[in-house]
XYZ file of C-alpha atoms in Angstrom:
694
model
C -26.105 -45.271 -22.572
C -25.878 -42.099 -20.466
C -23.305 -43.582 -18.120
C -21.356 -44.985 -21.054
C -21.133 -41.553 -22.731
C -19.841 -39.949 -19.544
C -17.351 -42.768 -18.941
C -16.033 -42.676 -22.514
C -15.410 -38.951 -22.316
C -13.646 -39.270 -18.966
C -11.307 -41.948 -20.367
C -10.679 -39.948 -23.545
C -9.874 -36.791 -21.577
C -7.448 -38.694 -19.360
C -5.449 -40.060 -22.298
C -5.508 -36.680 -24.053
C -4.031 -34.982 -20.996
C -1.516 -37.815 -20.589
C -0.402 -37.449 -24.215
C 0.120 -33.696 -23.896
C 1.970 -34.125 -20.619
C 4.257 -36.721 -22.214
C 4.952 -34.366 -25.125
C 5.914 -31.388 -22.975
C 7.047 -32.982 -19.709
C 9.654 -35.582 -18.885
C 8.374 -38.659 -17.075
C 11.871 -39.937 -16.309
C 13.451 -36.865 -14.704
C 10.643 -34.771 -13.244
C 9.146 -35.382 -9.829
C 6.137 -37.676 -9.668
C 4.095 -35.227 -7.606
C 4.619 -32.504 -10.206
C 3.476 -34.802 -13.000
C 0.436 -36.038 -11.054
C -0.657 -32.528 -10.060
C -0.288 -31.210 -13.609
C -2.094 -34.216 -15.064
C -4.948 -33.797 -12.584
C -5.300 -30.086 -13.343
C -5.324 -30.654 -17.108
C -7.797 -33.532 -16.812
C -10.235 -31.469 -14.759
C -10.088 -28.541 -17.183
C -10.470 -30.684 -20.287
C -13.248 -32.606 -18.559
C -15.261 -29.422 -18.041
C -14.926 -28.598 -21.733
C -15.995 -32.054 -22.910
C -18.879 -32.583 -20.461
C -20.565 -29.200 -20.978
C -22.340 -30.356 -24.230
C -23.870 -33.295 -22.345
C -25.059 -30.906 -19.652
C -26.681 -28.669 -22.298
C -28.591 -31.526 -23.968
C -29.746 -32.868 -20.604
C -30.935 -29.387 -19.581
C -32.962 -28.996 -22.782
C -34.689 -32.303 -22.093
C -35.398 -31.274 -18.486
C -36.926 -28.025 -19.743
C -39.305 -29.987 -21.920
C -40.305 -32.167 -18.979
C -40.835 -29.082 -16.806
C -43.077 -27.439 -19.417
C -45.206 -30.566 -19.777
C -45.556 -30.829 -16.006
C -47.482 -27.522 -15.959
C -51.144 -27.858 -17.030
C -52.387 -25.573 -19.811
C -55.023 -24.026 -17.490
C -52.434 -22.732 -15.037
C -49.759 -21.662 -17.491
C -48.798 -18.010 -17.464
C -48.002 -17.391 -21.102
C -46.153 -14.164 -20.405
C -43.679 -16.144 -18.346
C -42.506 -18.016 -21.421
C -42.353 -15.140 -23.881
C -38.583 -15.422 -24.042
C -38.434 -19.190 -24.297
C -38.061 -21.166 -27.466
C -41.440 -22.915 -27.236
C -44.356 -20.650 -28.216
C -47.182 -23.128 -27.595
C -48.319 -23.950 -24.074
C -49.735 -27.333 -25.045
C -47.852 -30.391 -23.846
C -45.309 -31.737 -26.292
C -43.666 -35.075 -26.537
C -40.169 -34.976 -25.081
C -37.467 -37.145 -26.613
C -34.770 -38.308 -24.242
C -31.232 -37.668 -25.561
C -28.911 -40.588 -26.127
C -26.459 -39.131 -23.588
C -29.040 -38.256 -20.936
C -27.632 -38.093 -17.423
C -30.146 -38.576 -14.582
C -30.843 -35.731 -12.185
C -28.605 -35.515 -9.166
C -25.480 -36.836 -10.891
C -24.332 -33.745 -12.762
C -24.504 -31.295 -9.799
C -22.388 -33.619 -7.671
C -19.984 -34.190 -10.558
C -19.578 -30.447 -11.195
C -19.058 -29.655 -7.518
C -16.276 -32.227 -7.239
C -14.598 -31.059 -10.454
C -14.937 -27.341 -9.757
C -13.828 -27.275 -6.138
C -10.963 -29.673 -6.821
C -9.712 -27.425 -9.614
C -10.022 -24.365 -7.363
C -8.093 -26.122 -4.600
C -5.378 -26.930 -7.097
C -5.101 -23.479 -8.633
C -5.207 -21.394 -5.449
C -3.503 -23.600 -2.848
C -1.698 -26.744 -4.011
C -0.142 -25.728 -7.343
C 1.396 -22.439 -6.071
C 2.907 -24.377 -3.181
C 4.267 -27.039 -5.532
C 5.738 -24.368 -7.791
C 7.866 -23.068 -4.963
C 8.680 -26.625 -3.926
C 9.852 -27.607 -7.444
C 11.878 -24.426 -7.900
C 13.517 -24.655 -4.491
C 17.177 -25.600 -4.277
C 16.867 -27.424 -0.966
C 18.588 -30.745 -0.426
C 15.828 -32.398 1.606
C 12.061 -32.603 1.548
C 11.846 -30.638 4.786
C 14.021 -27.861 3.403
C 11.985 -27.593 0.225
C 8.702 -27.485 2.156
C 10.078 -24.763 4.436
C 11.180 -22.681 1.462
C 7.807 -23.134 -0.258
C 5.921 -22.049 2.875
C 8.045 -18.931 3.260
C 7.628 -17.943 -0.396
C 3.848 -18.486 -0.289
C 3.330 -16.733 3.038
C 2.893 -13.363 1.333
C 0.744 -14.932 -1.380
C -1.620 -16.603 1.089
C -1.475 -13.713 3.535
C -2.779 -11.274 0.938
C -5.893 -13.354 0.323
C -6.492 -13.830 4.040
C -6.112 -10.091 4.645
C -8.644 -9.190 1.961
C -11.071 -11.871 3.105
C -10.740 -10.781 6.726
C -11.367 -7.136 5.846
C -14.530 -8.117 3.967
C -15.772 -10.182 6.890
C -15.185 -7.301 9.312
C -17.021 -4.933 6.991
C -19.996 -7.279 6.774
C -20.067 -7.795 10.543
C -19.933 -4.056 11.307
C -22.487 -2.944 8.699
C -26.004 -3.655 10.063
C -27.600 -3.443 6.634
C -25.689 -6.479 5.315
C -26.651 -9.964 6.373
C -24.670 -12.408 4.295
C -25.116 -16.102 4.699
C -22.655 -18.871 3.864
C -24.267 -19.433 0.467
C -23.859 -15.762 -0.415
C -20.233 -15.724 0.732
C -19.596 -18.765 -1.435
C -21.175 -17.009 -4.417
C -19.027 -13.923 -3.829
C -15.866 -16.045 -3.755
C -16.823 -17.855 -6.959
C -17.704 -14.570 -8.668
C -14.387 -13.032 -7.643
C -12.422 -15.986 -9.029
C -14.424 -16.009 -12.267
C -14.015 -12.242 -12.659
C -10.245 -12.546 -12.442
C -10.334 -15.429 -14.922
C -12.622 -13.571 -17.336
C -10.300 -10.580 -17.304
C -7.412 -12.745 -18.517
C -9.669 -14.848 -20.746
C -10.684 -11.946 -22.969
C -7.035 -10.958 -23.454
C -5.998 -14.446 -24.552
C -9.147 -14.981 -26.611
C -8.678 -11.735 -28.553
C -5.177 -12.821 -29.520
C -6.098 -16.382 -30.455
C -9.132 -15.476 -32.584
C -6.865 -13.606 -35.012
C -3.520 -15.338 -34.667
C -4.711 -18.912 -35.236
C -6.356 -18.249 -38.655
C -3.454 -16.012 -39.670
C -0.854 -18.621 -38.729
C -2.577 -21.203 -40.953
C -2.830 -18.684 -43.804
C 0.863 -17.840 -43.518
C 1.581 -21.567 -43.348
C 0.727 -21.758 -47.045
C 3.554 -19.306 -47.832
C 6.736 -21.323 -47.967
C 8.926 -18.250 -48.375
C 7.353 -16.588 -45.361
C 7.845 -19.684 -43.228
C 11.459 -20.027 -44.333
C 12.250 -16.392 -43.524
C 10.588 -16.743 -40.124
C 12.596 -19.898 -39.465
C 15.821 -18.020 -40.276
C 14.725 -15.293 -37.871
C 14.049 -17.851 -35.139
C 17.444 -19.446 -35.792
C 19.260 -16.164 -35.178
C 17.361 -15.526 -31.942
C 17.741 -19.093 -30.759
C 21.471 -19.069 -31.431
C 21.797 -16.004 -29.212
C 19.807 -17.704 -26.487
C 21.782 -20.908 -26.955
C 25.099 -19.071 -26.594
C 23.800 -17.266 -23.519
C 22.675 -20.573 -22.001
C 26.084 -22.153 -22.639
C 27.869 -19.167 -21.117
C 25.581 -19.238 -18.102
C 26.219 -22.961 -17.677
C 29.985 -22.401 -17.842
C 29.793 -19.728 -15.147
C 27.679 -21.906 -12.878
C 29.968 -24.893 -13.412
C 32.933 -22.726 -12.463
C 31.231 -21.908 -9.180
C 30.539 -25.599 -8.635
C 34.191 -26.406 -9.320
C 35.347 -23.898 -6.708
C 32.937 -25.272 -4.142
C 33.970 -28.825 -4.974
C 37.642 -28.010 -4.452
C 36.944 -26.097 -1.248
C 34.714 -28.595 0.552
C 36.631 -31.816 1.165
C 35.408 -35.330 1.753
C 35.100 -34.946 5.548
C 33.165 -31.673 5.545
C 29.566 -31.859 6.859
C 28.261 -30.177 3.699
C 29.972 -32.647 1.376
C 26.692 -34.497 0.805
C 25.146 -31.285 -0.488
C 28.045 -30.825 -2.902
C 27.639 -34.398 -4.127
C 23.954 -33.728 -4.763
C 24.883 -30.677 -6.834
C 27.469 -32.661 -8.782
C 24.899 -35.291 -9.707
C 22.798 -32.569 -11.342
C 25.716 -31.394 -13.506
C 26.266 -32.719 -17.046
C 28.413 -35.825 -17.382
C 31.369 -34.069 -19.005
C 31.639 -31.610 -16.114
C 31.374 -34.379 -13.556
C 34.356 -36.148 -15.128
C 36.417 -32.947 -15.025
C 35.693 -32.058 -11.429
C 35.657 -35.431 -9.677
C 35.380 -35.644 -5.919
C 38.941 -34.942 -4.674
C 38.980 -38.134 -2.635
C 42.782 -38.214 -2.561
C 43.001 -35.155 -0.307
C 42.548 -36.238 3.313
C 43.382 -32.899 4.929
C 41.261 -31.825 7.856
C 38.996 -28.941 6.895
C 39.118 -27.446 10.418
C 42.863 -26.836 10.424
C 42.823 -24.233 7.639
C 41.447 -20.731 7.698
C 39.244 -21.074 4.646
C 35.950 -19.289 4.111
C 33.673 -22.216 3.490
C 30.305 -21.549 1.825
C 27.232 -21.809 4.003
C 24.274 -24.101 3.442
C 22.194 -21.199 2.123
C 24.871 -20.538 -0.478
C 24.777 -24.167 -1.562
C 20.972 -24.062 -1.761
C 21.190 -21.027 -4.023
C 23.893 -22.706 -6.113
C 21.777 -25.866 -6.392
C 18.881 -23.795 -7.702
C 21.158 -22.097 -10.241
C 22.504 -25.447 -11.424
C 19.011 -26.838 -11.976
C 17.980 -23.796 -13.977
C 21.189 -23.594 -16.028
C 21.209 -27.298 -16.938
C 17.526 -27.319 -17.879
C 17.884 -24.193 -20.005
C 20.983 -25.543 -21.725
C 19.297 -28.847 -22.566
C 16.192 -27.056 -23.814
C 18.104 -24.771 -26.178
C 20.091 -27.707 -27.538
C 16.947 -29.690 -28.353
C 15.191 -26.651 -29.809
C 18.182 -25.918 -32.014
C 18.168 -29.433 -33.438
C 14.425 -29.281 -34.105
C 14.720 -25.861 -35.731
C 17.486 -27.149 -38.003
C 15.273 -30.029 -39.128
C 12.446 -27.594 -39.846
C 14.721 -25.278 -41.833
C 16.180 -28.147 -43.868
C 12.676 -29.420 -44.626
C 11.453 -26.008 -45.798
C 14.524 -25.620 -48.001
C 13.857 -29.071 -49.485
C 10.255 -28.067 -50.206
C 11.448 -24.919 -51.969
C 13.852 -26.966 -54.113
C 11.357 -29.700 -54.959
C 8.634 -27.297 -56.124
C 10.408 -27.017 -59.505
C 11.189 -30.714 -59.755
C 10.202 -32.282 -63.089
C 10.182 -35.852 -61.741
C 7.611 -34.931 -59.057
C 9.335 -37.020 -56.450
C 10.309 -35.459 -53.159
C 14.064 -35.643 -52.603
C 15.522 -34.953 -49.165
C 18.910 -33.329 -48.758
C 19.522 -35.458 -45.709
C 17.702 -38.796 -45.677
C 15.855 -39.585 -42.440
C 17.882 -41.507 -39.907
C 14.959 -43.624 -38.755
C 14.293 -46.819 -40.729
C 11.459 -46.615 -43.213
C 8.118 -47.818 -41.924
C 5.489 -49.719 -43.845
C 3.521 -46.503 -44.435
C 6.570 -44.745 -45.867
C 7.355 -47.610 -48.228
C 3.848 -48.274 -49.549
C 1.602 -45.255 -48.881
C 3.596 -42.094 -48.223
C 5.975 -42.601 -51.137
C 8.224 -39.828 -52.535
C 5.610 -39.086 -55.204
C 2.790 -38.791 -52.663
C 5.020 -36.674 -50.456
C 5.763 -34.300 -53.353
C 2.086 -33.791 -54.151
C 1.254 -33.206 -50.488
C 4.111 -30.847 -49.634
C 4.214 -28.886 -52.887
C 0.579 -28.805 -54.041
C -2.063 -29.969 -51.559
C -0.749 -28.725 -48.237
C -0.745 -24.989 -49.120
C -4.326 -25.171 -50.364
C -5.443 -27.116 -47.282
C -3.865 -24.471 -45.074
C -5.673 -21.687 -46.933
C -9.049 -23.433 -46.749
C -8.586 -24.121 -43.037
C -7.556 -20.506 -42.446
C -10.693 -19.192 -44.181
C -12.939 -21.542 -42.162
C -11.272 -20.507 -38.886
C -11.542 -16.834 -39.811
C -15.304 -17.190 -40.399
C -15.673 -18.977 -37.080
C -13.711 -16.204 -35.352
C -16.023 -13.605 -36.901
C -19.053 -15.489 -35.557
C -17.474 -15.579 -32.081
C -16.735 -11.843 -32.114
C -20.281 -11.028 -33.259
C -21.808 -13.272 -30.590
C -19.602 -11.795 -27.862
C -20.941 -8.349 -28.683
C -24.625 -9.334 -28.962
C -25.236 -12.279 -26.601
C -26.990 -10.041 -24.027
C -29.829 -9.360 -26.517
C -32.594 -11.903 -25.956
C -35.362 -10.263 -27.960
C -34.466 -10.456 -30.759
C -31.812 -13.136 -30.410
C -28.665 -11.842 -32.117
C -26.087 -14.345 -30.920
C -25.618 -16.833 -33.745
C -24.719 -19.646 -31.364
C -27.958 -19.089 -29.449
C -29.916 -19.118 -32.722
C -28.396 -22.455 -33.729
C -29.096 -24.042 -30.339
C -32.686 -22.791 -30.221
C -33.415 -24.051 -33.724
C -32.152 -27.489 -32.770
C -34.103 -27.365 -29.511
C -37.388 -27.013 -31.386
C -36.768 -30.311 -33.199
C -34.993 -32.021 -30.279
C -31.998 -32.759 -32.454
C -29.678 -33.622 -29.589
C -26.882 -34.856 -31.817
C -26.743 -31.490 -33.558
C -26.926 -29.658 -30.227
C -24.021 -31.594 -28.734
C -21.902 -31.345 -31.874
C -22.516 -27.601 -32.191
C -21.768 -27.035 -28.509
C -18.656 -29.173 -28.642
C -17.142 -27.436 -31.675
C -17.959 -24.011 -30.274
C -16.406 -24.550 -26.873
C -13.562 -26.540 -28.426
C -12.682 -23.630 -30.721
C -12.819 -21.191 -27.811
C -10.581 -23.520 -25.785
C -8.075 -23.818 -28.626
C -7.876 -20.044 -28.953
C -7.247 -19.660 -25.217
C -5.104 -22.735 -24.469
C -2.880 -22.369 -27.522
C -2.031 -18.854 -26.360
C -1.117 -20.282 -22.962
C 1.211 -22.781 -24.653
C 2.790 -20.087 -26.839
C 3.199 -17.396 -24.219
C 6.680 -16.778 -22.874
C 7.728 -14.618 -19.950
C 11.497 -13.955 -19.982
C 12.376 -17.678 -19.741
C 10.588 -17.632 -16.382
C 7.619 -19.400 -17.911
C 8.413 -21.205 -21.145
C 6.560 -24.092 -22.760
C 8.736 -26.275 -25.003
C 7.888 -29.542 -26.682
C 9.977 -32.731 -26.829
C 10.029 -33.116 -23.001
C 11.822 -29.789 -22.431
C 9.279 -27.966 -20.251
C 10.421 -27.542 -16.664
C 8.319 -28.345 -13.619
C 7.588 -24.708 -12.821
C 6.088 -24.054 -16.280
C 4.003 -27.241 -16.137
C 2.513 -26.257 -12.801
C 1.962 -22.691 -13.976
C 0.025 -23.941 -16.995
C -2.125 -26.081 -14.708
C -2.898 -22.998 -12.627
C -3.867 -20.971 -15.700
C -6.084 -23.749 -17.052
C -7.937 -24.095 -13.751
C -8.494 -20.337 -13.547
C -9.510 -19.864 -17.190
C -11.785 -22.868 -17.763
C -14.707 -21.936 -15.429
C -15.150 -18.398 -16.858
C -14.667 -19.851 -20.354
C -17.573 -22.241 -19.817
C -19.728 -19.489 -18.308
C -18.980 -17.301 -21.302
C -19.957 -20.136 -23.630
C -23.226 -20.682 -21.777
C -23.895 -16.966 -22.076
C -23.273 -17.063 -25.847
C -25.823 -19.876 -26.218
C -28.320 -18.268 -23.769
C -28.106 -21.271 -21.456
C -27.088 -19.143 -18.451
C -30.141 -17.272 -17.160
C -28.115 -15.039 -14.819
C -26.333 -13.518 -17.820
C -29.006 -13.712 -20.525
C -31.757 -12.849 -17.957
C -34.076 -15.638 -19.097
C -36.500 -17.306 -16.715
C -35.653 -20.874 -17.686
C -34.155 -23.894 -16.034
C -30.418 -23.549 -15.554
C -27.757 -26.062 -16.423
C -26.204 -28.120 -13.661
C -22.918 -26.274 -14.158
C -24.583 -22.892 -13.622
C -26.307 -24.127 -10.462
C -23.002 -24.649 -8.620
C -21.941 -21.062 -9.420
C -24.786 -19.633 -7.369
C -26.995 -16.703 -8.201
C -25.017 -13.672 -9.317
C -27.876 -11.444 -8.210
C -25.893 -11.073 -5.003
C -23.403 -9.012 -7.036
C -25.490 -7.060 -9.578
C -22.516 -4.939 -10.608
C -20.658 -8.007 -11.845
C -23.690 -9.780 -13.320
C -25.260 -6.790 -15.102
C -22.162 -4.790 -16.073
C -18.878 -6.659 -16.084
C -20.079 -10.018 -17.461
C -22.122 -8.246 -20.162
C -19.926 -5.430 -21.440
C -16.386 -6.543 -20.711
C -16.372 -9.354 -23.354
C -17.001 -6.657 -25.981
C -13.387 -5.604 -25.548
C -12.473 -8.668 -27.604
C -13.166 -6.532 -30.691
C -10.468 -4.032 -29.729
C -8.018 -6.816 -28.925
C -8.691 -8.527 -32.270
C -8.030 -5.282 -34.127
C -4.809 -4.728 -32.189
C -3.686 -8.285 -32.943
C -4.549 -7.960 -36.634
C -2.341 -4.869 -37.000
C 0.372 -6.430 -34.777
C 0.353 -3.555 -32.314
C 1.732 -5.747 -29.544
C 4.569 -6.950 -31.759
C 5.453 -3.385 -32.722
C 5.470 -2.297 -29.092
C 7.791 -5.160 -28.171
C 10.126 -4.154 -30.998
C 10.217 -0.597 -29.693
C 11.096 -1.919 -26.243
C 14.026 -3.928 -27.642
C 12.459 -7.394 -27.855
C 13.030 -8.559 -31.422
C 9.874 -9.853 -33.080
C 9.424 -11.077 -36.645
C 8.130 -8.280 -38.876
C 8.625 -8.260 -42.621
C 9.078 -4.498 -42.984
C 11.695 -4.022 -40.303
C 15.450 -3.554 -40.734
C 16.174 -5.500 -37.557
C 14.114 -8.388 -38.887
C 16.074 -8.381 -42.166
C 19.408 -8.390 -40.356
C 18.402 -11.262 -38.096
C 16.964 -13.170 -41.065
C 20.257 -12.883 -42.967
C 22.170 -13.942 -39.879
C 19.927 -16.948 -39.374
C 20.246 -17.916 -43.027
C 24.020 -17.949 -42.731
C 23.796 -20.028 -39.551
C 21.590 -22.578 -41.292
C 24.006 -22.754 -44.232
C 26.915 -23.332 -41.873
C 25.104 -26.133 -40.079
C 24.093 -27.618 -43.416
C 27.683 -27.703 -44.651
C 28.787 -29.240 -41.378
C 26.175 -31.959 -41.645
C 27.037 -32.614 -45.287
C 30.693 -33.099 -44.387
C 29.651 -35.445 -41.636
C 27.384 -37.397 -43.994
C 30.141 -37.612 -46.629
C 32.602 -38.870 -44.042
C 30.148 -41.501 -42.845
C 29.511 -42.583 -46.432
C 33.214 -42.967 -47.217
C 33.784 -44.829 -43.968
C 30.917 -47.156 -44.777
C 32.199 -47.781 -48.300
C 35.714 -48.566 -47.072
C 34.321 -50.898 -44.465
C 32.215 -52.718 -47.023
C 35.111 -52.919 -49.493
C 37.514 -54.125 -46.827
C 35.006 -56.716 -45.667
C 34.468 -57.945 -49.238
C 38.254 -58.161 -49.829
C 38.683 -60.165 -46.657
C 35.905 -62.508 -47.690
C 37.487 -62.981 -51.140
C 40.955 -63.606 -49.701
C 39.641 -66.060 -47.160
C 37.666 -67.818 -49.882
C 40.766 -68.067 -52.074
C 42.822 -69.287 -49.131
C 40.315 -72.010 -48.446
C 40.282 -73.024 -52.088
C 44.094 -73.162 -52.297
C 44.390 -75.074 -49.057
C 42.230 -77.936 -50.249
C 44.451 -81.066 -50.481
C 44.935 -82.627 -53.871
C 45.707 -86.307 -54.391
C 49.089 -86.442 -56.181
C 49.506 -88.727 -59.141
C 52.094 -91.493 -59.334
C 54.352 -89.468 -61.657
C 54.301 -86.479 -59.324
C 55.128 -88.664 -56.333
C 58.146 -90.228 -58.002
C 59.354 -86.881 -59.354
C 59.133 -85.223 -55.966
C 61.041 -88.054 -54.299
C 63.888 -87.881 -56.778
C 64.014 -84.104 -56.645
C 64.009 -83.956 -52.865
C 67.389 -85.690 -52.726
C 69.093 -82.888 -54.635
C 67.075 -79.858 -53.440
C 66.855 -80.438 -49.742
C 70.107 -78.702 -48.985
C 69.331 -75.891 -51.409
C 65.879 -75.354 -49.816
C 67.457 -75.179 -46.396
C 69.978 -72.588 -47.553
C 67.162 -70.522 -49.152
C 65.143 -70.608 -45.963
C 68.149 -69.462 -43.934
C 68.700 -66.603 -46.330
C 65.032 -65.527 -46.035
C 65.284 -65.605 -42.241
C 68.264 -63.273 -42.385
C 66.543 -60.754 -44.678
C 63.167 -60.698 -42.833
C 62.344 -58.224 -40.042
C 63.481 -59.861 -36.900
C 60.687 -60.913 -34.563
C 60.878 -63.159 -31.532
C 60.471 -66.742 -32.560
C 58.020 -69.001 -30.851
C 60.207 -71.984 -29.999
C 57.564 -74.627 -30.307
C 58.265 -78.139 -31.427
C 55.026 -78.221 -33.359
C 56.343 -75.595 -35.738
C 59.191 -77.775 -36.973
C 58.925 -80.308 -39.719
C 59.884 -83.916 -39.662
C 62.934 -83.239 -41.774
C 66.006 -84.256 -39.730
C 68.156 -81.685 -41.482
C 65.728 -78.968 -40.507
C 65.753 -80.264 -36.931
C 69.537 -80.146 -36.771
C 69.737 -76.657 -38.247
C 66.916 -75.184 -36.118
C 69.293 -73.856 -33.455
C 71.614 -72.422 -36.093
C 68.737 -70.584 -37.787
C 67.612 -69.184 -34.434
C 71.090 -67.839 -33.709
C 71.301 -66.279 -37.150
C 67.906 -64.622 -36.644
C 68.936 -63.123 -33.313
C 72.189 -61.914 -34.839
C 70.240 -60.388 -37.736
C 68.008 -58.516 -35.264
C 71.040 -57.000 -33.505
C 72.638 -56.156 -36.822
C 69.584 -54.311 -38.097
C 69.229 -52.346 -34.885
C 72.903 -51.404 -35.086
C 72.562 -50.028 -38.575
C 74.128 -53.014 -40.373
C 72.611 -53.721 -43.773
C 73.017 -57.217 -45.172
C 73.137 -57.868 -48.862
C-alpha cells in the first residue's frame, strides 16, 4: 500500500500541474521546451508539498521503532524529556497505511531537490533568455542567452570563488565537501525564506479578505468598474504600441526586397504579425530591382533581431489585453445581472445576454434558473463569509505558530500540539490530514501571491492561455526557490525539524538531505528562528493596505474606496461597461431580426413551393371540359397569340433562349416564333431609347 500511495500522489500532482499549465499557457503556440521545463518545475514543487505528510507519518513510526529498540535498562530518561513519549517501556508500534520503507525517501528527496535546484539556478534562467530572445535561429538564441546570463552566472562564481579562497587561506577552517554542500543549501534556503515571509504575510490576510469582500456584490461591481478603466488604458496602450511596431515592420518590409540576404528574417517577422497586418503589407514580390544598385541604408541583422523581439512582445500583449477585456466584460455583466435579480419576485435568474454555448444536461436539469437564483443571490454570499471566517482563523493559528514554534517546553505552536497529540495514539490518518491541510494552506498563501503579482508587464500571469513563456519560466523559478524553505518552515512549526526546534529526535528524510545547520549557527539559531516573526508586521501592513497606499502615492492606481482617483476611475469604467453593453445589445437585436427574417423567408418559400406543387398536380379533365376546350380553341387561338405578343412587347426585354424545347406544338406559334423574337428585340431597343409603348 505504501508504494501505491506514493504512486497515486505522483500521478495526481502531474495532472494538477498539467491542468494549471493548460489554463495559463498555450500548448499550440509556445515552445515545447518551455512547456516541459515549466511543467517539470511545477511538478517537483507540488510533489514536495504532497509527499511531506507521508514523510512525517513514516518518521513518527520510525521513532517508535527506535525507542523500542533501546532496552529499558540502558535508557537515559533525560534524553527523552522533550519527546512526546514519557514512558521508557516498549510500546506497540502501528505501521501507517502509507509507510514507505527506509532508503526510498532519502533517494527520492535528493532527486527531487537537486533537480529543482538545477532548474531554478541554471536551466530556467537560461531558457528565459532563450524564449525572450529575438534571434532567427537556434544558434542565435543560444548565443544571446549565454551573453545575457554571463553576468548572472559570473556573480555566483565570483562569490563562490572568494569563499573558497578564504577557506583555503584561513588555517582555522577545514571545510569538507559535506559542509560546503550544507552551506550552499543554507544560502539558497535563506534567500527563499526571505521572500517566503514577504509573500506569506500578504497571503495570510488577503485571501480571507478577498473571500469576505466576495460576499459584497456592490464592492465587487465597483472593483470591476475600476479594473475596466485601468484595463482599457492598458488595452489602448497595447494597440498603439502594436501600431507603432507594425509601422516599423512595414518600413523594413518595403526596404528589404525579395533578393536581399535578410529577406528570410523579414519573412519570419511577418509570420509573427497579426493576419490583418500581413494582408496589408504583403511581400512586394512584384519589385525585382537589385538591392545593391541603390544607396539605401538597409537595417542590420541586429536591428531585425531587436524588431523581432518587439513584435513578439507587442503581439502577445495585444492578444492578452483583448482576451482580458472580454473576460472582464462577462464578469461585469454577470455582476450587474446578480444585482438586478436580487429583487426578482419570480426567483428565477434572468441573464441580460443568454450564454452562447448550448445548454448542457446539468444546466437543463440540475442548475436551472431557480437553482441559479438561490445560489447567486442567497447561498453564495453566505458561503463566502463562512469560508472567509474559517480562513481567517487558520491564518491566526499560522501567525501564532510562526511566533512561538521555537518554544519546545512548553510547546506553544498549535500545529506541534496537534501532531504530538496524534502521535501518542498513532492516528496516522489524522497526522497526514492535518499536515496536508497545513502545508496546503501555506502553499496557497504563497503560490497565489506568485500568480497575482505583476511587475510592470515584465512578469504577468494571465489565465485563458495568455501567459507568455518568460512569465511561465519565472514562476517555475520562484516555485523551486520557495518550496524548500516553505517545507522547512512547516517542519519547524510541527517540531519535526530538530535543527530548528533543537529536539534530539529522529529527523525526517527531507531534513536529512538539507544537512546539519550547526555548520552555520548564525542562520540556524538566529535567522531561521526570529525572521519568521516578521510575518506579524507584514500582516498588519497588509490589513491596513499600507502597500496599496504607497503605490497610490507613487502614481500606480490601486482600488481604494475612500480615494478620489478610485471614484473617478470607477465612474469611467462604469461608462465603458454601459457603452459595451449597448453595443452588444444592438448586435443581439440585429442578429435576432436577421434570424426572424430568415425564418420567415424560409417559411414563405416552403409555403409557395408547397402551393406550386399542389397547383401543378395534373387533373383528369371530364368529357364536357374536353369538348368545350376543343370548340373554344378554334376561336381563341388567334386571340391568345395576339395577347401573348402584346405581353412580350410590354415585358422587360431579356435575351431569349432560342431553344426548340420551349416552343409548343401549336403550328401557329411555331410560325410566329420568329416574328415574336423580332418584336422583342425591337421592344428592347425602344425601351433603351426612351420610347414608351402604350
